[in-house]
Amino acid sequence: MFSSDRNIETIGQLVEVLRHYVGLQTEYVKLDVIDKTVRLITILVIGAATSLVMMLALIYLSFAAACAMAPSIGYPWAFCIVAAFYLIVLVILYLFRKPIIERPLVKFLAEMLFDNSMKSDL
C-alpha cells in the first residue's frame, strides 16, 4: 500500500537531493575555514610587520630622547630615565592586560569567527 513505485522514486529523489545538500555544506565549511585561516594569517603578518616598524621607531626615539636629556643630566642618567619609562609602561600593560589586550583580542576573534558565519547563513 505505502510502497508504490511513486513513493520509492520520491524517496530516492529526496535522498539524492539530501546527498547534494550535504556535499554543498561540506564544501561551504571547507571554504569558510580557508577564508578565516587566510584572514588570520594576513592579520598576523600585518601585525608582525607593523610591530617591527614600531619597535625600530621606538628605539630611535629612545636614543633621541636620551641624547636630548644628556647635556643637562649626563648620558647614564638619561638612558636610565628612558629605561625607567619603558619599565613603567611594561608594568601598566601587565596590570591592565585584560582590558587593554585580552578583551579586545577575544572580541575581535569572536566577531571574525562567529558573526561572519551567522551573516552568511541569512
CSV table of N, CA, C and O in Angstrom, one decimal:
chain,number,residue,atom,x,y,z
A,1,MET,N,0.8,-1.2,0.0
A,1,MET,CA,0.0,0.0,0.0
A,1,MET,C,0.9,1.3,0.0
A,1,MET,O,0.7,2.1,-0.8
A,2,PHE,N,1.9,1.3,0.9
A,2,PHE,CA,2.7,2.5,1.0
A,2,PHE,C,4.0,2.4,0.1
A,2,PHE,O,4.7,3.4,-0.1
A,3,SER,N,4.2,1.3,-0.4
A,3,SER,CA,5.5,1.1,-1.1
A,3,SER,C,5.2,1.1,-2.6
A,3,SER,O,5.7,0.2,-3.4
A,4,SER,N,4.5,2.0,-3.1
A,4,SER,CA,4.3,2.1,-4.5
A,4,SER,C,5.5,2.7,-5.2
A,4,SER,O,6.4,3.2,-4.6
A,5,ASP,N,5.6,2.5,-6.5
A,5,ASP,CA,6.7,2.9,-7.3
A,5,ASP,C,6.9,4.5,-7.2
A,5,ASP,O,8.1,4.9,-7.1
A,6,ARG,N,5.9,5.2,-7.1
A,6,ARG,CA,6.0,6.6,-7.0
A,6,ARG,C,6.6,7.1,-5.7
A,6,ARG,O,7.4,8.0,-5.6
A,7,ASN,N,6.2,6.4,-4.6
A,7,ASN,CA,6.8,6.7,-3.3
A,7,ASN,C,8.3,6.4,-3.2
A,7,ASN,O,9.1,7.1,-2.7
A,8,ILE,N,8.7,5.3,-3.8
A,8,ILE,CA,10.1,4.9,-3.8
A,8,ILE,C,10.9,5.8,-4.7
A,8,ILE,O,12.0,6.2,-4.3
A,9,GLU,N,10.3,6.3,-5.8
A,9,GLU,CA,11.0,7.3,-6.6
A,9,GLU,C,11.2,8.6,-5.9
A,9,GLU,O,12.2,9.2,-6.0
A,10,THR,N,10.1,9.0,-5.2
A,10,THR,CA,10.2,10.3,-4.4
A,10,THR,C,11.2,10.2,-3.3
A,10,THR,O,12.0,11.1,-3.1
A,11,ILE,N,11.3,9.1,-2.6
A,11,ILE,CA,12.3,8.9,-1.6
A,11,ILE,C,13.7,8.9,-2.2
A,11,ILE,O,14.6,9.5,-1.6
A,12,GLY,N,13.8,8.3,-3.3
A,12,GLY,CA,15.1,8.2,-4.0
A,12,GLY,C,15.6,9.6,-4.4
A,12,GLY,O,16.7,10.0,-4.2
A,13,GLN,N,14.6,10.5,-4.9
A,13,GLN,CA,15.0,11.8,-5.2
A,13,GLN,C,15.3,12.6,-4.0
A,13,GLN,O,16.3,13.4,-4.0
A,14,LEU,N,14.6,12.4,-2.9
A,14,LEU,CA,14.9,13.1,-1.6
A,14,LEU,C,16.3,12.7,-1.1
A,14,LEU,O,17.0,13.6,-0.7
A,15,VAL,N,16.6,11.5,-1.2
A,15,VAL,CA,18.0,11.0,-0.8
A,15,VAL,C,19.0,11.7,-1.6
A,15,VAL,O,20.1,12.1,-1.2
A,16,GLU,N,18.8,11.8,-2.9
A,16,GLU,CA,19.8,12.4,-3.9
A,16,GLU,C,19.9,13.9,-3.6
A,16,GLU,O,21.1,14.4,-3.5
A,17,VAL,N,18.8,14.5,-3.3
A,17,VAL,CA,18.9,16.0,-3.0
A,17,VAL,C,19.6,16.2,-1.7
A,17,VAL,O,20.4,17.1,-1.5
A,18,LEU,N,19.3,15.3,-0.7
A,18,LEU,CA,20.0,15.4,0.6
A,18,LEU,C,21.5,15.2,0.5
A,18,LEU,O,22.3,15.9,1.1
A,19,ARG,N,21.9,14.2,-0.3
A,19,ARG,CA,23.4,14.0,-0.6
A,19,ARG,C,24.0,15.2,-1.2
A,19,ARG,O,25.1,15.6,-0.8
A,20,HIS,N,23.3,15.8,-2.2
A,20,HIS,CA,23.8,17.0,-2.8
A,20,HIS,C,24.0,18.2,-1.8
A,20,HIS,O,25.0,18.9,-1.8
A,21,TYR,N,23.0,18.3,-1.0
A,21,TYR,CA,23.0,19.4,0.1
A,21,TYR,C,24.1,19.2,1.0
A,21,TYR,O,24.8,20.1,1.4
A,22,VAL,N,24.3,17.9,1.5
A,22,VAL,CA,25.4,17.6,2.4
A,22,VAL,C,26.7,17.9,1.8
A,22,VAL,O,27.7,18.5,2.4
A,23,GLY,N,26.9,17.6,0.5
A,23,GLY,CA,28.1,17.9,-0.2
A,23,GLY,C,28.4,19.3,-0.3
A,23,GLY,O,29.5,19.8,-0.2
A,24,LEU,N,27.3,20.1,-0.6
A,24,LEU,CA,27.5,21.6,-0.7
A,24,LEU,C,27.8,22.2,0.6
A,24,LEU,O,28.6,23.1,0.7
A,25,GLN,N,27.2,21.7,1.7
A,25,GLN,CA,27.5,22.2,3.0
A,25,GLN,C,29.0,21.9,3.4
A,25,GLN,O,29.6,22.7,4.0
A,26,THR,N,29.4,20.7,3.1
A,26,THR,CA,30.8,20.3,3.4
A,26,THR,C,31.8,21.2,2.6
A,26,THR,O,32.8,21.7,3.2
A,27,GLU,N,31.5,21.5,1.4
A,27,GLU,CA,32.3,22.4,0.6
A,27,GLU,C,32.3,23.8,1.2
A,27,GLU,O,33.3,24.5,1.2
A,28,TYR,N,31.1,24.2,1.6
A,28,TYR,CA,31.0,25.6,2.2
A,28,TYR,C,31.8,25.7,3.5
A,28,TYR,O,32.5,26.7,3.7
A,29,VAL,N,31.8,24.6,4.3
A,29,VAL,CA,32.6,24.6,5.6
A,29,VAL,C,34.1,24.7,5.2
A,29,VAL,O,34.8,25.4,5.9
A,30,LYS,N,34.5,23.9,4.2
A,30,LYS,CA,35.9,24.0,3.8
A,30,LYS,C,36.3,25.4,3.4
A,30,LYS,O,37.4,25.9,3.8
A,31,LEU,N,35.5,26.0,2.5
A,31,LEU,CA,35.8,27.3,2.0
A,31,LEU,C,35.8,28.3,3.2
A,31,LEU,O,36.6,29.3,3.2
A,32,ASP,N,34.9,28.2,4.1
A,32,ASP,CA,34.8,29.1,5.2
A,32,ASP,C,36.0,29.0,6.1
A,32,ASP,O,36.6,30.0,6.6
A,33,VAL,N,36.5,27.8,6.4
A,33,VAL,CA,37.7,27.6,7.2
A,33,VAL,C,38.9,28.2,6.5
A,33,VAL,O,39.7,28.8,7.1
A,34,ILE,N,39.0,27.9,5.2
A,34,ILE,CA,40.1,28.5,4.4
A,34,ILE,C,40.1,30.0,4.5
A,34,ILE,O,41.1,30.7,4.7
A,35,ASP,N,38.9,30.6,4.3
A,35,ASP,CA,38.8,32.1,4.3
A,35,ASP,C,39.2,32.6,5.7
A,35,ASP,O,40.0,33.6,5.7
A,36,LYS,N,38.8,32.0,6.7
A,36,LYS,CA,39.1,32.5,8.1
A,36,LYS,C,40.6,32.3,8.4
A,36,LYS,O,41.2,33.2,9.0
A,37,THR,N,41.1,31.2,7.9
A,37,THR,CA,42.6,30.9,8.1
A,37,THR,C,43.4,32.0,7.4
A,37,THR,O,44.4,32.5,8.0
A,38,VAL,N,43.1,32.3,6.2
A,38,VAL,CA,43.8,33.3,5.4
A,38,VAL,C,43.7,34.6,6.0
A,38,VAL,O,44.7,35.4,6.1
A,39,ARG,N,42.5,35.0,6.5
A,39,ARG,CA,42.3,36.3,7.2
A,39,ARG,C,43.2,36.4,8.4
A,39,ARG,O,43.8,37.4,8.7
A,40,LEU,N,43.2,35.3,9.3
A,40,LEU,CA,44.0,35.3,10.5
A,40,LEU,C,45.5,35.4,10.2
A,40,LEU,O,46.2,36.2,10.8
A,41,ILE,N,46.0,34.7,9.2
A,41,ILE,CA,47.4,34.7,8.8
A,41,ILE,C,47.7,36.1,8.3
A,41,ILE,O,48.8,36.7,8.6
A,42,THR,N,46.9,36.7,7.5
A,42,THR,CA,47.1,38.1,7.0
A,42,THR,C,47.2,39.1,8.1
A,42,THR,O,48.1,39.9,8.1
A,43,ILE,N,46.3,39.0,9.1
A,43,ILE,CA,46.3,39.9,10.2
A,43,ILE,C,47.6,39.7,11.0
A,43,ILE,O,48.2,40.6,11.5
A,44,LEU,N,48.0,38.4,11.2
A,44,LEU,CA,49.2,38.2,12.0
A,44,LEU,C,50.5,38.7,11.3
A,44,LEU,O,51.3,39.3,11.9
A,45,VAL,N,50.5,38.6,9.9
A,45,VAL,CA,51.7,39.1,9.2
A,45,VAL,C,51.7,40.6,9.2
A,45,VAL,O,52.7,41.2,9.5
A,46,ILE,N,50.5,41.2,9.0
A,46,ILE,CA,50.5,42.7,9.1
A,46,ILE,C,50.8,43.2,10.5
A,46,ILE,O,51.5,44.2,10.6
A,47,GLY,N,50.3,42.5,11.5
A,47,GLY,CA,50.6,42.9,12.9
A,47,GLY,C,52.1,42.8,13.2
A,47,GLY,O,52.7,43.6,13.8
A,48,ALA,N,52.7,41.7,12.7
A,48,ALA,CA,54.1,41.5,12.9
A,48,ALA,C,55.0,42.6,12.2
A,48,ALA,O,55.9,43.1,12.8
A,49,ALA,N,54.6,42.9,11.0
A,49,ALA,CA,55.4,43.9,10.3
A,49,ALA,C,55.2,45.3,10.9
A,49,ALA,O,56.2,46.0,11.1
A,50,THR,N,54.0,45.6,11.3
A,50,THR,CA,53.7,46.9,12.0
A,50,THR,C,54.5,46.9,13.3
A,50,THR,O,55.1,48.0,13.7
A,51,SER,N,54.5,45.8,14.1
A,51,SER,CA,55.2,45.8,15.3
A,51,SER,C,56.7,46.0,15.2
A,51,SER,O,57.3,46.7,15.9
A,52,LEU,N,57.2,45.4,14.1
A,52,LEU,CA,58.7,45.5,13.9
A,52,LEU,C,59.0,47.0,13.6
A,52,LEU,O,60.0,47.5,14.1
A,53,VAL,N,58.2,47.6,12.7
A,53,VAL,CA,58.5,49.0,12.4
A,53,VAL,C,58.3,49.9,13.6
A,53,VAL,O,59.1,50.8,13.8
A,54,MET,N,57.3,49.7,14.4
A,54,MET,CA,57.1,50.5,15.6
A,54,MET,C,58.2,50.3,16.6
A,54,MET,O,58.6,51.3,17.2
A,55,MET,N,58.7,49.1,16.7
A,55,MET,CA,59.9,48.8,17.6
A,55,MET,C,61.1,49.6,17.2
A,55,MET,O,61.8,50.2,18.0
A,56,LEU,N,61.3,49.6,15.9
A,56,LEU,CA,62.5,50.3,15.3
A,56,LEU,C,62.3,51.8,15.6
A,56,LEU,O,63.3,52.5,16.0
A,57,ALA,N,61.1,52.3,15.4
A,57,ALA,CA,60.9,53.7,15.6
A,57,ALA,C,61.1,54.1,17.1
A,57,ALA,O,61.7,55.1,17.4
A,58,LEU,N,60.6,53.2,18.0
A,58,LEU,CA,60.8,53.4,19.4
A,58,LEU,C,62.2,53.4,19.8
A,58,LEU,O,62.6,54.2,20.7
A,59,ILE,N,63.0,52.6,19.2
A,59,ILE,CA,64.4,52.5,19.5
A,59,ILE,C,65.1,53.8,19.2
A,59,ILE,O,65.8,54.4,20.0
A,60,TYR,N,64.8,54.3,18.0
A,60,TYR,CA,65.4,55.6,17.5
A,60,TYR,C,64.9,56.8,18.4
A,60,TYR,O,65.7,57.7,18.7
A,61,LEU,N,63.6,56.8,18.7
A,61,LEU,CA,63.1,57.8,19.5
A,61,LEU,C,63.7,57.8,21.0
A,61,LEU,O,63.9,58.8,21.6
A,62,SER,N,63.9,56.6,21.4
A,62,SER,CA,64.5,56.4,22.8
A,62,SER,C,65.9,57.0,22.8
A,62,SER,O,66.3,57.7,23.7
A,63,PHE,N,66.7,56.7,21.8
A,63,PHE,CA,68.1,57.3,21.7
A,63,PHE,C,68.0,58.8,21.5
A,63,PHE,O,68.8,59.5,22.1
A,64,ALA,N,67.0,59.3,20.7
A,64,ALA,CA,66.9,60.7,20.6
A,64,ALA,C,66.6,61.4,21.9
A,64,ALA,O,67.1,62.4,22.2
A,65,ALA,N,65.6,60.8,22.7
A,65,ALA,CA,65.3,61.4,23.9
A,65,ALA,C,66.4,61.3,24.9
A,65,ALA,O,66.7,62.3,25.6
A,66,ALA,N,67.2,60.2,24.9
A,66,ALA,CA,68.3,60.1,25.9
A,66,ALA,C,69.4,61.1,25.5
A,66,ALA,O,70.0,61.8,26.3
A,67,CYS,N,69.6,61.3,24.2
A,67,CYS,CA,70.6,62.3,23.7
A,67,CYS,C,70.2,63.7,24.0
A,67,CYS,O,71.0,64.6,24.2
A,68,ALA,N,68.9,64.0,23.9
A,68,ALA,CA,68.4,65.3,24.2
A,68,ALA,C,68.5,65.6,25.7
A,68,ALA,O,68.8,66.8,26.1
A,69,MET,N,68.4,64.6,26.6
A,69,MET,CA,68.5,64.9,28.0
A,69,MET,C,69.9,64.9,28.5
A,69,MET,O,70.3,65.4,29.6
A,70,ALA,N,70.8,64.3,27.7
A,70,ALA,CA,72.2,64.0,28.2
A,70,ALA,C,73.0,65.3,28.5
A,70,ALA,O,73.7,65.3,29.5
A,71,PRO,N,72.9,66.4,27.8
A,71,PRO,CA,73.6,67.6,28.2
A,71,PRO,C,73.3,68.1,29.5
A,71,PRO,O,74.2,68.7,30.2
A,72,SER,N,72.1,68.0,30.0
A,72,SER,CA,71.7,68.5,31.3
A,72,SER,C,71.9,67.5,32.4
A,72,SER,O,72.3,68.0,33.6
A,73,ILE,N,71.8,66.2,32.2
A,73,ILE,CA,71.9,65.3,33.3
A,73,ILE,C,73.0,64.2,33.1
A,73,ILE,O,73.3,63.4,34.0
A,74,GLY,N,73.5,64.1,31.9
A,74,GLY,CA,74.6,63.1,31.6
A,74,GLY,C,73.9,61.9,30.9
A,74,GLY,O,72.8,61.6,31.1
A,75,TYR,N,74.8,61.2,30.2
A,75,TYR,CA,74.3,60.1,29.4
A,75,TYR,C,73.8,58.9,30.3
A,75,TYR,O,72.7,58.4,30.0
A,76,PRO,N,74.5,58.5,31.3
A,76,PRO,CA,74.0,57.4,32.1
A,76,PRO,C,72.6,57.6,32.7
A,76,PRO,O,71.7,56.8,32.6
A,77,TRP,N,72.4,58.8,33.2
A,77,TRP,CA,71.1,59.1,33.8
A,77,TRP,C,70.0,59.3,32.8
A,77,TRP,O,68.8,58.9,33.0
A,78,ALA,N,70.4,59.8,31.6
A,78,ALA,CA,69.4,60.0,30.6
A,78,ALA,C,68.9,58.6,30.1
A,78,ALA,O,67.7,58.4,29.9
A,79,PHE,N,69.8,57.7,29.9
A,79,PHE,CA,69.4,56.3,29.5
A,79,PHE,C,68.7,55.6,30.6
A,79,PHE,O,67.7,54.8,30.3
A,80,CYS,N,69.0,55.9,31.8
A,80,CYS,CA,68.2,55.3,33.0
A,80,CYS,C,66.8,55.8,33.0
A,80,CYS,O,65.9,55.0,33.3
A,81,ILE,N,66.6,57.1,32.7
A,81,ILE,CA,65.3,57.7,32.7
A,81,ILE,C,64.4,57.0,31.6
A,81,ILE,O,63.3,56.7,31.7
A,82,VAL,N,65.0,56.9,30.4
A,82,VAL,CA,64.3,56.2,29.3
A,82,VAL,C,64.0,54.8,29.6
A,82,VAL,O,62.8,54.3,29.4
A,83,ALA,N,64.9,54.1,30.2
A,83,ALA,CA,64.6,52.7,30.6
A,83,ALA,C,63.5,52.6,31.7
A,83,ALA,O,62.7,51.8,31.7
A,84,ALA,N,63.5,53.6,32.7
A,84,ALA,CA,62.5,53.6,33.7
A,84,ALA,C,61.1,53.9,33.1
A,84,ALA,O,60.1,53.3,33.5
A,85,PHE,N,61.1,54.7,32.1
A,85,PHE,CA,59.8,55.0,31.4
A,85,PHE,C,59.3,53.7,30.7
A,85,PHE,O,58.1,53.4,30.9
A,86,TYR,N,60.2,52.9,30.1
A,86,TYR,CA,59.7,51.7,29.5
A,86,TYR,C,59.3,50.7,30.5
A,86,TYR,O,58.4,49.9,30.3
A,87,LEU,N,60.0,50.6,31.7
A,87,LEU,CA,59.6,49.7,32.7
A,87,LEU,C,58.2,50.1,33.3
A,87,LEU,O,57.4,49.2,33.6
A,88,ILE,N,57.9,51.4,33.4
A,88,ILE,CA,56.6,51.9,33.9
A,88,ILE,C,55.5,51.5,32.9
A,88,ILE,O,54.5,51.0,33.3
A,89,VAL,N,55.8,51.6,31.6
A,89,VAL,CA,54.8,51.2,30.6
A,89,VAL,C,54.6,49.7,30.6
A,89,VAL,O,53.5,49.3,30.5
A,90,LEU,N,55.7,48.9,30.8
A,90,LEU,CA,55.5,47.5,30.9
A,90,LEU,C,54.7,47.1,32.1
A,90,LEU,O,53.8,46.2,32.0
A,91,VAL,N,54.9,47.7,33.3
A,91,VAL,CA,54.1,47.4,34.5
A,91,VAL,C,52.6,47.8,34.2
A,91,VAL,O,51.7,47.0,34.6
A,92,ILE,N,52.4,49.0,33.6
A,92,ILE,CA,51.0,49.4,33.3
A,92,ILE,C,50.3,48.4,32.4
A,92,ILE,O,49.2,48.0,32.6
A,93,LEU,N,51.0,48.0,31.3
A,93,LEU,CA,50.5,47.0,30.4
A,93,LEU,C,50.2,45.6,31.1
A,93,LEU,O,49.2,45.0,30.9
A,94,TYR,N,51.1,45.2,32.0
A,94,TYR,CA,50.9,44.0,32.8
A,94,TYR,C,49.7,44.1,33.7
A,94,TYR,O,48.9,43.2,33.8
A,95,LEU,N,49.5,45.2,34.4
A,95,LEU,CA,48.4,45.4,35.3
A,95,LEU,C,47.1,45.4,34.6
A,95,LEU,O,46.1,44.9,35.1
A,96,PHE,N,47.1,46.1,33.5
A,96,PHE,CA,45.8,46.3,32.7
A,96,PHE,C,45.8,45.4,31.4
A,96,PHE,O,45.2,45.8,30.5
A,97,ARG,N,46.4,44.2,31.5
A,97,ARG,CA,46.5,43.4,30.3
A,97,ARG,C,45.1,42.9,29.8
A,97,ARG,O,44.9,42.8,28.6
A,98,LYS,N,44.2,42.6,30.8
A,98,LYS,CA,42.9,42.2,30.3
A,98,LYS,C,42.1,43.2,29.6
A,98,LYS,O,41.6,42.9,28.4
A,99,PRO,N,41.9,44.4,30.1
A,99,PRO,CA,41.1,45.4,29.3
A,99,PRO,C,41.8,45.9,28.1
A,99,PRO,O,41.2,46.3,27.1
A,100,ILE,N,43.2,46.0,28.1
A,100,ILE,CA,43.9,46.6,27.0
A,100,ILE,C,44.2,45.6,25.9
A,100,ILE,O,44.1,45.9,24.7
A,101,ILE,N,44.5,44.3,26.3
A,101,ILE,CA,45.0,43.4,25.3
A,101,ILE,C,44.0,42.2,25.1
A,101,ILE,O,43.5,41.9,24.0
A,102,GLU,N,43.7,41.5,26.2
A,102,GLU,CA,43.0,40.3,26.1
A,102,GLU,C,41.5,40.5,25.6
A,102,GLU,O,41.1,39.8,24.7
A,103,ARG,N,40.8,41.4,26.2
A,103,ARG,CA,39.4,41.5,25.8
A,103,ARG,C,39.2,42.0,24.4
A,103,ARG,O,38.4,41.4,23.7
A,104,PRO,N,39.9,43.0,23.9
A,104,PRO,CA,39.8,43.4,22.5
A,104,PRO,C,40.2,42.2,21.5
A,104,PRO,O,39.6,42.1,20.5
A,105,LEU,N,41.2,41.5,21.9
A,105,LEU,CA,41.6,40.4,21.1
A,105,LEU,C,40.6,39.3,21.0
A,105,LEU,O,40.2,38.8,19.9
A,106,VAL,N,40.0,38.9,22.2
A,106,VAL,CA,38.9,37.9,22.2
A,106,VAL,C,37.7,38.4,21.4
A,106,VAL,O,37.1,37.7,20.7
A,107,LYS,N,37.4,39.7,21.6
A,107,LYS,CA,36.2,40.2,20.9
A,107,LYS,C,36.4,40.2,19.4
A,107,LYS,O,35.5,39.8,18.7
A,108,PHE,N,37.6,40.6,19.0
A,108,PHE,CA,37.9,40.6,17.5
A,108,PHE,C,37.8,39.2,16.9
A,108,PHE,O,37.2,38.9,15.9
A,109,LEU,N,38.5,38.2,17.6
A,109,LEU,CA,38.4,36.8,17.1
A,109,LEU,C,37.0,36.2,17.1
A,109,LEU,O,36.6,35.5,16.2
A,110,ALA,N,36.3,36.5,18.2
A,110,ALA,CA,34.9,36.0,18.3
A,110,ALA,C,34.0,36.6,17.1
A,110,ALA,O,33.2,35.9,16.5
A,111,GLU,N,34.2,37.9,16.9
A,111,GLU,CA,33.4,38.6,15.8
A,111,GLU,C,33.8,38.0,14.5
A,111,GLU,O,32.9,37.7,13.6
A,112,MET,N,35.1,37.7,14.2
A,112,MET,CA,35.5,37.2,13.0
A,112,MET,C,35.1,35.8,12.8
A,112,MET,O,34.6,35.4,11.7
A,113,LEU,N,35.2,35.0,13.8
A,113,LEU,CA,34.9,33.5,13.7
A,113,LEU,C,33.5,33.2,13.7
A,113,LEU,O,33.0,32.2,13.1
A,114,PHE,N,32.7,33.9,14.5
A,114,PHE,CA,31.3,33.5,14.7
A,114,PHE,C,30.3,34.4,14.0
A,114,PHE,O,29.3,33.9,13.4
A,115,ASP,N,30.4,35.7,14.1
A,115,ASP,CA,29.4,36.6,13.5
A,115,ASP,C,29.4,36.5,12.0
A,115,ASP,O,28.4,36.6,11.4
A,116,ASN,N,30.5,36.3,11.4
A,116,ASN,CA,30.6,36.2,9.9
A,116,ASN,C,29.8,35.0,9.4
A,116,ASN,O,29.1,35.1,8.4
A,117,SER,N,29.9,33.9,10.1
A,117,SER,CA,29.1,32.7,9.7
A,117,SER,C,27.6,32.9,9.9
A,117,SER,O,26.8,32.4,9.1
A,118,MET,N,27.2,33.7,10.9
A,118,MET,CA,25.8,34.0,11.1
A,118,MET,C,25.3,34.9,9.9
A,118,MET,O,24.2,34.7,9.5
A,119,LYS,N,26.1,35.8,9.5
A,119,LYS,CA,25.6,36.7,8.4
A,119,LYS,C,25.5,35.9,7.1
A,119,LYS,O,24.6,36.2,6.3
A,120,SER,N,26.4,35.0,6.8
A,120,SER,CA,26.3,34.3,5.6
A,120,SER,C,25.2,33.3,5.5
A,120,SER,O,24.8,32.9,4.4
A,121,ASP,N,24.7,32.9,6.7
A,121,ASP,CA,23.6,31.9,6.7
A,121,ASP,C,22.2,32.6,6.4
A,121,ASP,O,21.3,32.0,6.0
A,122,LEU,N,22.2,33.9,6.6
A,122,LEU,CA,20.9,34.7,6.3
A,122,LEU,C,20.7,34.8,4.9
A,122,LEU,O,20.8,34.8,4.0
